[in-house]
Short mmCIF file of C-alpha atoms in Angstrom, two decimals:
data_model
loop_
_atom_site.label_atom_id
_atom_site.label_comp_id
_atom_site.label_asym_id
_atom_site.label_seq_id
_atom_site.Cartn_x
_atom_site.Cartn_y
_atom_site.Cartn_z
CA ASP A 1 -31.41 -66.26 32.16
CA VAL A 2 -31.16 -62.88 33.86
CA LYS A 3 -34.19 -61.80 35.73
CA VAL A 4 -35.68 -58.76 37.40
CA THR A 5 -39.05 -59.53 38.92
CA GLN A 6 -41.61 -57.01 40.08
CA SER A 7 -44.18 -58.28 42.53
CA SER A 8 -47.30 -57.04 40.73
CA ARG A 9 -48.23 -56.30 37.11
CA TYR A 10 -51.29 -54.23 38.01
CA LEU A 11 -52.29 -52.46 41.20
CA VAL A 12 -55.25 -50.28 42.09
CA LYS A 13 -54.95 -48.28 45.30
CA ARG A 14 -56.96 -45.55 46.99
CA THR A 15 -55.76 -42.01 47.61
CA GLY A 16 -53.89 -41.78 50.89
CA GLU A 17 -52.95 -45.46 51.07
CA LYS A 18 -49.37 -46.52 51.72
CA VAL A 19 -48.19 -48.55 48.73
CA PHE A 20 -45.26 -50.95 48.48
CA LEU A 21 -43.75 -51.98 45.15
CA GLU A 22 -41.27 -54.82 45.37
CA CYS A 23 -38.44 -55.71 43.02
CA VAL A 24 -36.10 -58.70 43.17
CA GLN A 25 -33.10 -59.44 40.94
CA ASP A 26 -31.18 -62.70 40.73
CA MET A 27 -28.00 -61.42 39.06
CA ASP A 28 -26.09 -60.29 42.16
CA HIS A 29 -26.13 -56.73 40.81
CA GLU A 30 -24.92 -53.88 42.98
CA ASN A 31 -27.07 -51.18 41.38
CA MET A 32 -30.85 -51.07 41.46
CA PHE A 33 -33.16 -48.38 40.15
CA TRP A 34 -36.79 -47.31 40.26
CA TYR A 35 -38.22 -45.37 37.31
CA ARG A 36 -41.68 -44.19 36.44
CA GLN A 37 -42.80 -44.05 32.84
CA ASP A 38 -45.45 -41.64 31.57
CA PRO A 39 -46.52 -40.98 27.96
CA GLY A 40 -44.26 -38.46 26.27
CA LEU A 41 -41.99 -38.16 29.32
CA GLY A 42 -40.04 -41.38 28.95
CA LEU A 43 -38.47 -42.96 32.00
CA ARG A 44 -37.74 -40.71 34.92
CA LEU A 45 -35.51 -41.85 37.76
CA ILE A 46 -37.11 -41.83 41.20
CA TYR A 47 -34.38 -43.41 43.36
CA PHE A 48 -31.39 -45.63 42.92
CA SER A 49 -29.20 -47.72 45.18
CA TYR A 50 -25.59 -48.79 44.58
CA ASP A 51 -25.27 -50.96 47.68
CA VAL A 52 -27.28 -52.46 50.50
CA LYS A 53 -28.79 -49.76 52.71
CA MET A 54 -27.47 -47.05 50.34
CA LYS A 55 -29.84 -44.87 48.37
CA GLU A 56 -29.66 -41.75 46.26
CA LYS A 57 -32.45 -39.49 45.05
CA GLY A 58 -33.12 -39.37 41.36
CA ASP A 59 -34.92 -36.68 39.42
CA ILE A 60 -38.39 -37.02 40.98
CA PRO A 61 -38.12 -38.42 44.54
CA GLU A 62 -40.92 -36.35 46.09
CA GLY A 63 -43.66 -38.51 47.55
CA TYR A 64 -41.55 -41.67 47.39
CA SER A 65 -39.10 -43.52 49.60
CA VAL A 66 -37.09 -46.70 49.10
CA SER A 67 -35.64 -49.54 51.10
CA ARG A 68 -32.78 -51.89 50.32
CA GLU A 69 -32.17 -54.26 53.20
CA LYS A 70 -30.83 -57.08 51.03
CA LYS A 71 -28.75 -56.92 47.87
CA GLU A 72 -31.34 -58.63 45.71
CA ARG A 73 -34.38 -56.64 46.82
CA PHE A 74 -35.28 -52.98 46.28
CA SER A 75 -38.63 -51.64 47.44
CA LEU A 76 -40.39 -48.46 46.41
CA ILE A 77 -42.79 -46.95 48.93
CA LEU A 78 -45.50 -44.41 48.23
CA GLU A 79 -46.07 -42.94 51.67
CA SER A 80 -49.52 -41.53 50.87
CA ALA A 81 -50.63 -42.36 47.35
CA SER A 82 -52.04 -39.56 45.22
CA THR A 83 -53.74 -39.63 41.82
CA ASN A 84 -50.73 -37.98 40.18
CA GLN A 85 -48.72 -41.07 41.08
CA THR A 86 -50.79 -43.15 38.68
CA SER A 87 -48.13 -44.44 36.32
CA MET A 88 -46.08 -47.37 35.08
CA TYR A 89 -43.26 -48.17 37.52
CA LEU A 90 -40.16 -49.95 36.29
CA CYS A 91 -37.40 -51.49 38.34
CA ALA A 92 -33.93 -52.11 36.88
CA SER A 93 -30.61 -53.50 38.01
CA SER A 94 -27.05 -53.39 36.74
CA SER A 95 -23.57 -54.32 37.87
CA GLN A 96 -21.01 -51.66 38.76
CA GLY A 97 -18.69 -50.11 36.21
CA LEU A 98 -18.44 -47.06 34.02
CA TRP A 99 -21.18 -48.57 31.93
CA THR A 100 -23.00 -51.86 32.16
CA GLU A 101 -26.32 -53.01 30.78
CA ALA A 102 -29.41 -52.23 32.83
CA PHE A 103 -31.96 -55.04 33.01
CA PHE A 104 -35.58 -54.11 33.55
CA GLY A 105 -38.51 -55.80 35.17
CA GLN A 106 -41.84 -56.12 33.37
CA GLY A 107 -43.30 -53.08 35.10
CA THR A 108 -46.12 -52.40 37.55
CA ARG A 109 -49.04 -50.34 36.32
CA LEU A 110 -50.32 -48.49 39.37
CA THR A 111 -53.68 -46.71 39.36
CA VAL A 112 -54.53 -44.47 42.29
CA VAL A 113 -58.24 -43.69 42.58
CA GLN B 1 -35.90 -28.01 28.36
CA LYS B 2 -35.39 -31.74 28.68
CA GLU B 3 -31.87 -33.10 28.76
CA VAL B 4 -32.70 -35.63 26.05
CA GLU B 5 -35.27 -34.90 23.33
CA GLN B 6 -36.95 -37.55 21.22
CA ASP B 7 -39.86 -37.27 18.79
CA PRO B 8 -42.71 -39.30 20.31
CA GLY B 9 -44.21 -40.34 16.97
CA PRO B 10 -46.05 -42.50 16.26
CA LEU B 11 -44.02 -43.36 13.20
CA SER B 12 -45.83 -45.64 10.77
CA VAL B 13 -43.91 -47.29 7.93
CA PRO B 14 -44.55 -50.14 5.48
CA GLU B 15 -42.72 -53.42 5.89
CA GLY B 16 -39.28 -53.32 4.30
CA ALA B 17 -38.78 -49.56 4.79
CA ILE B 18 -35.68 -48.01 6.29
CA VAL B 19 -36.48 -46.42 9.62
CA SER B 20 -34.56 -43.54 11.17
CA LEU B 21 -35.01 -42.74 14.86
CA ASN B 22 -33.24 -39.80 16.45
CA CYS B 23 -32.43 -38.09 19.73
CA THR B 24 -30.77 -34.83 20.60
CA TYR B 25 -29.21 -34.04 23.95
CA SER B 26 -27.76 -31.08 25.79
CA ASN B 27 -25.29 -32.56 28.32
CA SER B 28 -21.82 -32.84 26.78
CA ALA B 29 -20.73 -35.14 29.67
CA PHE B 30 -22.66 -38.08 28.20
CA GLN B 31 -20.24 -40.74 26.99
CA TYR B 32 -22.39 -43.85 26.58
CA PHE B 33 -25.35 -43.96 24.25
CA MET B 34 -27.95 -46.69 24.16
CA TRP B 35 -31.11 -47.70 22.39
CA TYR B 36 -33.70 -49.69 24.26
CA ARG B 37 -36.69 -51.40 22.67
CA GLN B 38 -39.92 -51.76 24.62
CA TYR B 39 -42.75 -53.94 23.45
CA SER B 40 -46.25 -53.25 24.69
CA ARG B 41 -46.74 -54.24 28.35
CA LYS B 42 -43.08 -55.20 28.74
CA GLY B 43 -40.00 -53.62 30.28
CA PRO B 44 -37.34 -52.06 28.02
CA GLU B 45 -34.57 -54.28 26.65
CA LEU B 46 -31.17 -53.11 25.49
CA LEU B 47 -30.90 -53.13 21.71
CA MET B 48 -27.55 -51.44 21.10
CA TYR B 49 -25.01 -49.32 22.86
CA THR B 50 -22.16 -47.11 21.62
CA TYR B 51 -19.31 -45.45 23.41
CA SER B 52 -18.48 -41.88 22.31
CA SER B 53 -18.83 -40.92 18.64
CA GLY B 54 -19.03 -43.27 15.70
CA ASN B 55 -21.14 -46.00 14.16
CA LYS B 56 -22.02 -49.48 15.30
CA GLU B 57 -23.81 -52.10 13.24
CA ASP B 58 -25.66 -55.21 14.41
CA GLY B 59 -27.60 -57.04 11.74
CA ARG B 60 -30.37 -54.76 10.46
CA PHE B 61 -29.64 -52.13 13.10
CA THR B 62 -27.09 -49.31 12.94
CA ALA B 63 -26.46 -46.83 15.74
CA GLN B 64 -24.73 -43.52 15.05
CA VAL B 65 -23.42 -40.95 17.51
CA ASP B 66 -22.31 -37.45 16.59
CA LYS B 67 -21.05 -35.85 19.80
CA SER B 68 -20.14 -32.60 18.08
CA SER B 69 -23.81 -32.10 17.17
CA LYS B 70 -25.15 -33.87 20.30
CA TYR B 71 -27.24 -36.09 18.04
CA ILE B 72 -27.73 -39.84 17.97
CA SER B 73 -29.59 -42.04 15.50
CA LEU B 74 -30.82 -45.59 15.13
CA PHE B 75 -31.40 -46.95 11.65
CA ILE B 76 -33.43 -50.07 11.00
CA ARG B 77 -33.07 -51.64 7.56
CA ASP B 78 -35.69 -53.92 6.01
CA SER B 79 -38.10 -53.17 8.84
CA GLN B 80 -40.41 -55.98 9.97
CA PRO B 81 -43.77 -55.97 11.76
CA SER B 82 -41.93 -57.51 14.73
CA ASP B 83 -39.95 -54.25 14.99
CA SER B 84 -43.16 -52.48 16.07
CA ALA B 85 -42.38 -51.18 19.53
CA THR B 86 -41.37 -48.05 21.41
CA TYR B 87 -37.71 -47.15 21.01
CA LEU B 88 -36.04 -45.27 23.83
CA CYS B 89 -32.68 -43.59 23.58
CA ALA B 90 -30.66 -43.42 26.79
CA MET B 91 -27.37 -41.85 27.81
CA SER B 92 -24.95 -41.87 30.69
CA GLY B 93 -21.67 -40.32 31.77
CA ALA B 94 -18.77 -41.47 33.95
CA LEU B 95 -19.95 -40.87 37.51
CA GLY B 96 -18.09 -43.44 39.58
CA ASN B 97 -20.24 -45.83 41.57
CA ALA B 98 -23.38 -44.51 39.95
CA GLY B 99 -21.69 -44.44 36.57
CA ASN B 100 -24.48 -46.06 34.67
CA MET B 101 -27.36 -43.95 35.85
CA LEU B 102 -29.30 -43.48 32.65
CA THR B 103 -31.09 -40.45 31.26
CA PHE B 104 -33.83 -41.43 28.84
CA GLY B 105 -35.56 -39.75 25.96
CA GLY B 106 -39.35 -39.83 25.83
CA GLY B 107 -39.45 -42.74 23.38
CA THR B 108 -40.67 -43.03 19.78
CA ARG B 109 -43.49 -45.41 18.99
CA LEU B 110 -42.83 -47.28 15.74
CA MET B 111 -45.45 -49.22 13.79
CA VAL B 112 -44.38 -51.37 10.84
CA LYS B 113 -47.34 -52.36 8.71
CA PRO B 114 -47.34 -55.61 6.69
#
């Protein structure tokens, strides 16, 4: 059974804290993605990676960074959390190709207070 | 203007109704069109995907793509309470190594009442 696992379901952090969101996939996928989901805005791409140590900015990268040291793990880092980063964060992975199915984790609901 | 527009709903229908969910888009480069279903407190799961224009049927679900109008639809026949979820349309174009980077609509929340 394919699996994308996010390290936390719920997180509460304080403004200014450095926050790490971890994602692990067990499907040997090349591509990994981080999205945030807000009501009415759908999923917006923050960063994606198509190979180890490779990363590309998505639509809303400001205030975020990522790390992919191993193929199965993709981390999202909030350098200095702010209240406007309160959101649902979703990790996804897919294999390479013109189109392949993206598999999502269960999401991390982050609240910054 | 967003690249992909989707009515947020909520859409409330009685059990057994036919449901129509729609998205419009502006980028003519999109070639792959998907519908994801997201239950409350879960990640999205792929429901159907279509390449280019045309129809695709899978059980009670039918996906339609009209590239000339930049309009896609998902029809659900004989809707069930278990269909209650948020439905997200998504699209992608041929971009090489990042070929399946998806652009999502905002999602439509569907409620099917017994």
